[in-house]
Amino acid sequence: QVQLVESGGGLVQAGGSLRLSCAASGSTISNYAMGWFRQAPGKERVFVATISGSTRNTYYADSVKGRFTMARDNARNTVYLQMNSLKPEDTAVYYCARGRGPFVDCSQSGYRYWGQGTQVTVSA
């Protein structure tokens, strides 16, 4: 049983930055890939970023590549999503998820545990 709690969302102007955090409890996440997904109102949840469990390889959706950076601190059982150069189309609820194994995965089916989400709103 793993609990994931996202934080750090809020309202920012276009071009601004936010850092999201995902704190895990109940079990260590060090051996598992972690992912970030987002869901805008009326749209499906889509992949944003993922980081592997041991080598810390990262993979990003084309829509955020070069603007977002994912990192992990296994000692704190926490992962982060640094979001720079934010655009209005980044507005969504952002979800953290723990994978089923150590490898990066852009598919939602590759993740077993999910957080409750944190709202990110980017104004024009």
CSV table of N, CA and C in Angstrom, one decimal:
chain,number,residue,atom,x,y,z
A,1,GLN,N,0.8,-1.2,0.0
A,1,GLN,CA,0.0,0.0,0.0
A,1,GLN,C,0.9,1.2,0.0
A,2,VAL,N,0.7,2.1,-1.0
A,2,VAL,CA,1.4,3.3,-1.1
A,2,VAL,C,0.5,4.5,-1.2
A,3,GLN,N,0.8,5.5,-0.5
A,3,GLN,CA,0.0,6.8,-0.5
A,3,GLN,C,0.9,7.9,-1.2
A,4,LEU,N,0.4,8.6,-2.1
A,4,LEU,CA,1.1,9.7,-2.8
A,4,LEU,C,0.3,11.0,-2.6
A,5,VAL,N,1.0,12.0,-2.2
A,5,VAL,CA,0.4,13.3,-2.0
A,5,VAL,C,1.1,14.4,-2.7
A,6,GLU,N,0.4,15.0,-3.7
A,6,GLU,CA,1.0,16.1,-4.4
A,6,GLU,C,0.8,17.4,-3.8
A,7,SER,N,1.7,18.3,-4.0
A,7,SER,CA,1.6,19.7,-3.5
A,7,SER,C,2.4,20.6,-4.4
A,8,GLY,N,2.2,21.9,-4.2
A,8,GLY,CA,3.0,22.9,-4.9
A,8,GLY,C,2.2,23.6,-6.0
A,9,GLY,N,1.0,23.1,-6.3
A,9,GLY,CA,0.2,23.7,-7.4
A,9,GLY,C,-0.3,25.1,-7.0
A,10,GLY,N,-0.8,25.9,-7.9
A,10,GLY,CA,-1.3,27.2,-7.7
A,10,GLY,C,-1.5,28.0,-9.0
A,11,LEU,N,-1.7,29.3,-8.8
A,11,LEU,CA,-2.0,30.1,-9.9
A,11,LEU,C,-0.7,31.0,-10.3
A,12,VAL,N,-0.3,30.9,-11.5
A,12,VAL,CA,0.9,31.7,-12.0
A,12,VAL,C,0.5,32.3,-13.3
A,13,GLN,N,1.3,33.3,-13.7
A,13,GLN,CA,1.2,34.0,-15.0
A,13,GLN,C,1.9,33.2,-16.0
A,14,ALA,N,1.5,33.3,-17.3
A,14,ALA,CA,2.3,32.7,-18.4
A,14,ALA,C,3.7,33.1,-18.3
A,15,GLY,N,4.6,32.2,-18.5
A,15,GLY,CA,6.1,32.4,-18.4
A,15,GLY,C,6.6,32.2,-17.1
A,16,GLY,N,5.8,32.0,-16.1
A,16,GLY,CA,6.3,31.8,-14.7
A,16,GLY,C,6.6,30.3,-14.5
A,17,SER,N,7.0,30.0,-13.2
A,17,SER,CA,7.4,28.7,-12.8
A,17,SER,C,6.7,28.2,-11.6
A,18,LEU,N,6.6,26.9,-11.4
A,18,LEU,CA,6.2,26.2,-10.3
A,18,LEU,C,7.0,24.9,-10.1
A,19,ARG,N,7.1,24.5,-8.8
A,19,ARG,CA,7.7,23.2,-8.6
A,19,ARG,C,6.7,22.4,-7.8
A,20,LEU,N,6.3,21.3,-8.4
A,20,LEU,CA,5.4,20.3,-7.7
A,20,LEU,C,6.2,19.3,-7.0
A,21,SER,N,5.6,18.8,-5.9
A,21,SER,CA,6.2,17.8,-5.1
A,21,SER,C,5.2,16.6,-4.9
A,22,CYS,N,5.8,15.4,-4.8
A,22,CYS,CA,5.0,14.2,-4.6
A,22,CYS,C,5.6,13.5,-3.5
A,23,ALA,N,5.0,13.4,-2.3
A,23,ALA,CA,5.6,12.7,-1.2
A,23,ALA,C,4.9,11.4,-1.0
A,24,ALA,N,5.7,10.3,-0.9
A,24,ALA,CA,5.2,9.0,-0.8
A,24,ALA,C,5.3,8.5,0.6
A,25,SER,N,4.4,7.7,1.0
A,25,SER,CA,4.4,7.0,2.3
A,25,SER,C,3.8,5.6,2.2
A,26,GLY,N,4.1,4.8,3.2
A,26,GLY,CA,3.7,3.4,3.2
A,26,GLY,C,4.7,2.4,2.7
A,27,SER,N,5.5,2.9,1.8
A,27,SER,CA,6.6,2.0,1.2
A,27,SER,C,7.6,2.9,0.4
A,28,THR,N,8.8,2.4,0.3
A,28,THR,CA,9.8,3.2,-0.4
A,28,THR,C,9.5,3.1,-1.9
A,29,ILE,N,9.8,4.2,-2.6
A,29,ILE,CA,9.6,4.3,-4.0
A,29,ILE,C,10.9,4.2,-4.8
A,30,SER,N,12.0,3.9,-4.1
A,30,SER,CA,13.4,4.0,-4.7
A,30,SER,C,13.5,3.0,-5.8
A,31,ASN,N,12.9,1.9,-5.8
A,31,ASN,CA,13.0,0.9,-6.8
A,31,ASN,C,12.0,1.0,-8.0
A,32,TYR,N,11.2,2.0,-8.0
A,32,TYR,CA,10.1,2.1,-8.9
A,32,TYR,C,10.2,3.4,-9.7
A,33,ALA,N,9.9,3.3,-11.0
A,33,ALA,CA,9.7,4.5,-11.8
A,33,ALA,C,8.5,5.3,-11.2
A,34,MET,N,8.6,6.6,-11.4
A,34,MET,CA,7.6,7.6,-11.0
A,34,MET,C,7.2,8.4,-12.2
A,35,GLY,N,5.9,8.8,-12.2
A,35,GLY,CA,5.4,9.6,-13.3
A,35,GLY,C,4.6,10.7,-12.9
A,36,TRP,N,4.5,11.7,-13.8
A,36,TRP,CA,3.6,12.8,-13.6
A,36,TRP,C,2.6,12.8,-14.8
A,37,PHE,N,1.3,13.0,-14.6
A,37,PHE,CA,0.3,13.1,-15.6
A,37,PHE,C,-0.5,14.3,-15.3
A,38,ARG,N,-1.3,14.8,-16.3
A,38,ARG,CA,-2.2,15.9,-16.0
A,38,ARG,C,-3.5,15.7,-16.8
A,39,GLN,N,-4.5,16.4,-16.3
A,39,GLN,CA,-5.8,16.3,-16.8
A,39,GLN,C,-6.5,17.7,-16.8
A,40,ALA,N,-6.7,18.2,-18.0
A,40,ALA,CA,-7.4,19.5,-18.1
A,40,ALA,C,-8.9,19.3,-18.1
A,41,PRO,N,-9.7,20.3,-17.7
A,41,PRO,CA,-11.2,20.1,-17.7
A,41,PRO,C,-11.7,19.6,-19.0
A,42,GLY,N,-12.5,18.6,-18.9
A,42,GLY,CA,-13.2,18.0,-20.1
A,42,GLY,C,-12.3,17.2,-21.0
A,43,LYS,N,-11.0,17.0,-20.6
A,43,LYS,CA,-10.1,16.2,-21.4
A,43,LYS,C,-9.6,15.0,-20.7
A,44,GLU,N,-9.0,14.1,-21.4
A,44,GLU,CA,-8.4,12.9,-20.8
A,44,GLU,C,-7.1,13.2,-20.1
A,45,ARG,N,-6.8,12.3,-19.1
A,45,ARG,CA,-5.5,12.5,-18.5
A,45,ARG,C,-4.4,12.0,-19.4
A,46,VAL,N,-3.3,12.8,-19.5
A,46,VAL,CA,-2.2,12.5,-20.4
A,46,VAL,C,-0.9,12.5,-19.7
A,47,PHE,N,0.1,11.9,-20.3
A,47,PHE,CA,1.4,11.7,-19.8
A,47,PHE,C,2.2,13.1,-19.8
A,48,VAL,N,3.0,13.3,-18.8
A,48,VAL,CA,3.8,14.5,-18.7
A,48,VAL,C,5.3,14.1,-18.6
A,49,ALA,N,5.7,13.3,-17.6
A,49,ALA,CA,7.1,13.0,-17.4
A,49,ALA,C,7.2,11.8,-16.6
A,50,THR,N,8.4,11.1,-16.7
A,50,THR,CA,8.6,9.9,-15.9
A,50,THR,C,10.1,9.8,-15.6
A,51,ILE,N,10.5,9.2,-14.5
A,51,ILE,CA,11.9,9.0,-14.1
A,51,ILE,C,12.0,7.6,-13.6
A,52,SER,N,13.1,7.0,-14.0
A,52,SER,CA,13.3,5.6,-13.6
A,52,SER,C,13.7,5.4,-12.1
A,53,GLY,N,13.7,4.2,-11.6
A,53,GLY,CA,13.8,4.0,-10.2
A,53,GLY,C,15.3,4.0,-9.7
A,54,SER,N,16.2,3.6,-10.5
A,54,SER,CA,17.6,3.5,-10.0
A,54,SER,C,18.6,4.4,-10.8
A,55,THR,N,18.5,4.4,-12.1
A,55,THR,CA,19.4,5.2,-13.0
A,55,THR,C,18.9,6.6,-13.1
A,56,ARG,N,17.7,6.9,-12.8
A,56,ARG,CA,17.1,8.3,-12.8
A,56,ARG,C,17.1,8.8,-14.3
A,57,ASN,N,16.9,7.9,-15.2
A,57,ASN,CA,16.7,8.3,-16.6
A,57,ASN,C,15.3,9.0,-16.6
A,58,THR,N,15.2,10.0,-17.5
A,58,THR,CA,13.9,10.8,-17.6
A,58,THR,C,13.4,10.7,-19.0
A,59,TYR,N,12.1,10.9,-19.1
A,59,TYR,CA,11.4,11.0,-20.4
A,59,TYR,C,10.3,11.9,-20.3
A,60,TYR,N,10.1,12.8,-21.3
A,60,TYR,CA,9.1,13.8,-21.2
A,60,TYR,C,8.2,13.8,-22.5
A,61,ALA,N,7.0,14.3,-22.2
A,61,ALA,CA,6.1,14.5,-23.4
A,61,ALA,C,6.6,15.6,-24.2
A,62,ASP,N,6.4,15.6,-25.5
A,62,ASP,CA,6.9,16.6,-26.4
A,62,ASP,C,6.4,18.0,-26.0
A,63,SER,N,5.2,18.1,-25.5
A,63,SER,CA,4.6,19.3,-25.1
A,63,SER,C,5.3,20.1,-24.0
A,64,VAL,N,6.0,19.3,-23.2
A,64,VAL,CA,6.7,20.0,-22.0
A,64,VAL,C,8.2,19.9,-22.1
A,65,LYS,N,8.8,19.2,-23.1
A,65,LYS,CA,10.2,19.0,-23.2
A,65,LYS,C,10.9,20.3,-23.3
A,66,GLY,N,12.0,20.5,-22.6
A,66,GLY,CA,12.7,21.7,-22.5
A,66,GLY,C,12.2,22.7,-21.5
A,67,ARG,N,11.0,22.5,-21.0
A,67,ARG,CA,10.4,23.4,-20.0
A,67,ARG,C,10.3,22.8,-18.7
A,68,PHE,N,10.0,21.5,-18.6
A,68,PHE,CA,9.8,20.8,-17.4
A,68,PHE,C,10.9,19.9,-17.1
A,69,THR,N,11.2,19.7,-15.8
A,69,THR,CA,12.3,18.8,-15.4
A,69,THR,C,11.8,18.0,-14.2
A,70,MET,N,12.0,16.6,-14.3
A,70,MET,CA,11.6,15.8,-13.2
A,70,MET,C,12.8,15.3,-12.5
A,71,ALA,N,12.7,15.2,-11.1
A,71,ALA,CA,13.8,14.7,-10.3
A,71,ALA,C,13.2,13.9,-9.1
A,72,ARG,N,14.1,13.2,-8.5
A,72,ARG,CA,13.7,12.4,-7.3
A,72,ARG,C,14.7,12.5,-6.2
A,73,ASP,N,14.2,12.4,-5.0
A,73,ASP,CA,15.0,12.3,-3.8
A,73,ASP,C,14.6,11.1,-3.0
A,74,ASN,N,15.3,10.0,-3.3
A,74,ASN,CA,14.8,8.7,-2.7
A,74,ASN,C,15.0,8.7,-1.2
A,75,ALA,N,15.9,9.5,-0.6
A,75,ALA,CA,16.1,9.6,0.8
A,75,ALA,C,14.9,10.2,1.5
A,76,ARG,N,14.2,11.1,0.8
A,76,ARG,CA,13.0,11.7,1.3
A,76,ARG,C,11.7,11.1,0.7
A,77,ASN,N,11.9,10.0,-0.1
A,77,ASN,CA,10.7,9.3,-0.7
A,77,ASN,C,9.8,10.3,-1.4
A,78,THR,N,10.5,11.2,-2.2
A,78,THR,CA,9.8,12.3,-2.8
A,78,THR,C,10.3,12.5,-4.3
A,79,VAL,N,9.4,12.8,-5.2
A,79,VAL,CA,9.7,13.2,-6.5
A,79,VAL,C,9.2,14.6,-6.8
A,80,TYR,N,9.8,15.3,-7.8
A,80,TYR,CA,9.5,16.7,-8.1
A,80,TYR,C,9.2,16.9,-9.6
A,81,LEU,N,8.5,17.9,-9.9
A,81,LEU,CA,8.4,18.4,-11.2
A,81,LEU,C,8.6,19.9,-11.3
A,82,GLN,N,9.7,20.3,-11.8
A,82,GLN,CA,10.0,21.7,-12.0
A,82,GLN,C,9.4,22.2,-13.3
A,83,MET,N,8.5,23.1,-13.2
A,83,MET,CA,7.8,23.6,-14.4
A,83,MET,C,8.2,25.0,-14.7
A,84,ASN,N,8.9,25.3,-15.8
A,84,ASN,CA,9.3,26.6,-16.2
A,84,ASN,C,8.6,27.0,-17.5
A,85,SER,N,8.6,28.3,-17.8
A,85,SER,CA,8.0,28.8,-19.0
A,85,SER,C,6.6,28.3,-19.2
A,86,LEU,N,5.8,28.4,-18.2
A,86,LEU,CA,4.5,27.9,-18.2
A,86,LEU,C,3.6,28.6,-19.2
A,87,LYS,N,2.7,27.8,-19.8
A,87,LYS,CA,1.8,28.3,-20.8
A,87,LYS,C,0.4,28.1,-20.3
A,88,PRO,N,-0.6,28.8,-20.8
A,88,PRO,CA,-2.0,28.6,-20.4
A,88,PRO,C,-2.5,27.1,-20.7
A,89,GLU,N,-2.0,26.5,-21.7
A,89,GLU,CA,-2.3,25.2,-22.0
A,89,GLU,C,-1.8,24.1,-21.0
A,90,ASP,N,-0.9,24.6,-20.1
A,90,ASP,CA,-0.4,23.7,-19.0
A,90,ASP,C,-1.4,23.6,-17.9
A,91,THR,N,-2.5,24.4,-17.9
A,91,THR,CA,-3.5,24.4,-16.9
A,91,THR,C,-4.1,23.1,-16.8
A,92,ALA,N,-4.1,22.4,-15.6
A,92,ALA,CA,-4.6,21.1,-15.4
A,92,ALA,C,-4.5,20.7,-14.0
A,93,VAL,N,-5.1,19.6,-13.6
A,93,VAL,CA,-4.8,18.9,-12.4
A,93,VAL,C,-3.6,18.0,-12.6
A,94,TYR,N,-2.6,18.1,-11.9
A,94,TYR,CA,-1.4,17.3,-12.1
A,94,TYR,C,-1.4,16.1,-11.0
A,95,TYR,N,-1.2,14.9,-11.6
A,95,TYR,CA,-1.2,13.7,-10.7
A,95,TYR,C,0.2,13.0,-10.7
A,96,CYS,N,0.6,12.6,-9.6
A,96,CYS,CA,1.8,11.8,-9.4
A,96,CYS,C,1.4,10.3,-9.3
A,97,ALA,N,2.3,9.4,-9.8
A,97,ALA,CA,2.0,8.0,-9.9
A,97,ALA,C,3.2,7.2,-9.7
A,98,ARG,N,3.1,6.0,-9.0
A,98,ARG,CA,4.2,5.1,-8.9
A,98,ARG,C,4.0,4.0,-9.9
A,99,GLY,N,5.1,3.6,-10.5
A,99,GLY,CA,5.1,2.6,-11.6
A,99,GLY,C,5.0,1.2,-11.0
A,100,ARG,N,4.9,0.2,-11.9
A,100,ARG,CA,4.9,-1.2,-11.5
A,100,ARG,C,6.3,-1.8,-11.5
A,101,GLY,N,7.2,-1.1,-12.0
A,101,GLY,CA,8.6,-1.5,-12.1
A,101,GLY,C,9.6,-0.3,-12.2
A,102,PRO,N,10.8,-0.6,-12.4
A,102,PRO,CA,11.8,0.5,-12.3
A,102,PRO,C,12.0,1.3,-13.6
A,103,PHE,N,11.4,0.9,-14.7
A,103,PHE,CA,11.7,1.6,-16.0
A,103,PHE,C,10.7,2.7,-16.3
A,104,VAL,N,11.2,3.7,-17.0
A,104,VAL,CA,10.4,4.8,-17.4
A,104,VAL,C,9.2,4.3,-18.3
A,105,ASP,N,8.1,4.9,-18.2
A,105,ASP,CA,6.9,4.4,-18.9
A,105,ASP,C,6.0,5.6,-19.1
A,106,CYS,N,5.5,5.8,-20.3
A,106,CYS,CA,4.6,6.9,-20.6
A,106,CYS,C,3.2,6.5,-20.6
A,107,SER,N,2.9,5.3,-20.4
A,107,SER,CA,1.5,4.8,-20.4
A,107,SER,C,0.9,4.7,-19.0
A,108,GLN,N,-0.3,5.1,-18.9
A,108,GLN,CA,-0.9,5.1,-17.6
A,108,GLN,C,-1.1,3.7,-17.0
A,109,SER,N,-1.2,2.7,-17.9
A,109,SER,CA,-1.3,1.4,-17.4
A,109,SER,C,0.0,0.9,-16.7
A,110,GLY,N,1.1,1.6,-16.9
A,110,GLY,CA,2.3,1.2,-16.2
A,110,GLY,C,2.5,1.7,-14.8
A,111,TYR,N,1.4,2.3,-14.3
A,111,TYR,CA,1.5,2.8,-12.9
A,111,TYR,C,0.4,2.2,-12.1
A,112,ARG,N,0.7,1.9,-10.8
A,112,ARG,CA,-0.2,1.2,-10.0
A,112,ARG,C,-0.9,2.2,-9.0
A,113,TYR,N,-0.1,3.1,-8.4
A,113,TYR,CA,-0.6,4.0,-7.3
A,113,TYR,C,-0.7,5.4,-7.8
A,114,TRP,N,-1.7,6.1,-7.4
A,114,TRP,CA,-1.9,7.5,-7.9
A,114,TRP,C,-2.2,8.4,-6.7
A,115,GLY,N,-1.8,9.7,-6.8
A,115,GLY,CA,-2.1,10.7,-5.9
A,115,GLY,C,-3.5,11.3,-6.2
A,116,GLN,N,-3.9,12.3,-5.3
A,116,GLN,CA,-5.2,12.9,-5.5
A,116,GLN,C,-5.1,14.1,-6.5
A,117,GLY,N,-3.9,14.5,-6.8
A,117,GLY,CA,-3.8,15.6,-7.8
A,117,GLY,C,-3.6,17.0,-7.1
A,118,THR,N,-3.0,17.9,-7.8
A,118,THR,CA,-2.8,19.3,-7.4
A,118,THR,C,-3.1,20.2,-8.6
A,119,GLN,N,-3.9,21.3,-8.4
A,119,GLN,CA,-4.3,22.1,-9.4
A,119,GLN,C,-3.2,23.1,-9.8
A,120,VAL,N,-2.9,23.2,-11.1
A,120,VAL,CA,-2.1,24.2,-11.7
A,120,VAL,C,-2.9,25.1,-12.7
A,121,THR,N,-2.9,26.4,-12.4
A,121,THR,CA,-3.6,27.3,-13.3
A,121,THR,C,-2.6,28.3,-13.8
A,122,VAL,N,-2.5,28.5,-15.1
A,122,VAL,CA,-1.6,29.4,-15.8
A,122,VAL,C,-2.5,30.5,-16.5
A,123,SER,N,-2.4,31.7,-16.1
A,123,SER,CA,-3.2,32.8,-16.7
A,123,SER,C,-2.4,33.4,-17.8
A,124,ALA,N,-3.1,34.0,-18.8
A,124,ALA,CA,-2.5,34.7,-19.9
A,124,ALA,C,-2.2,36.1,-19.5
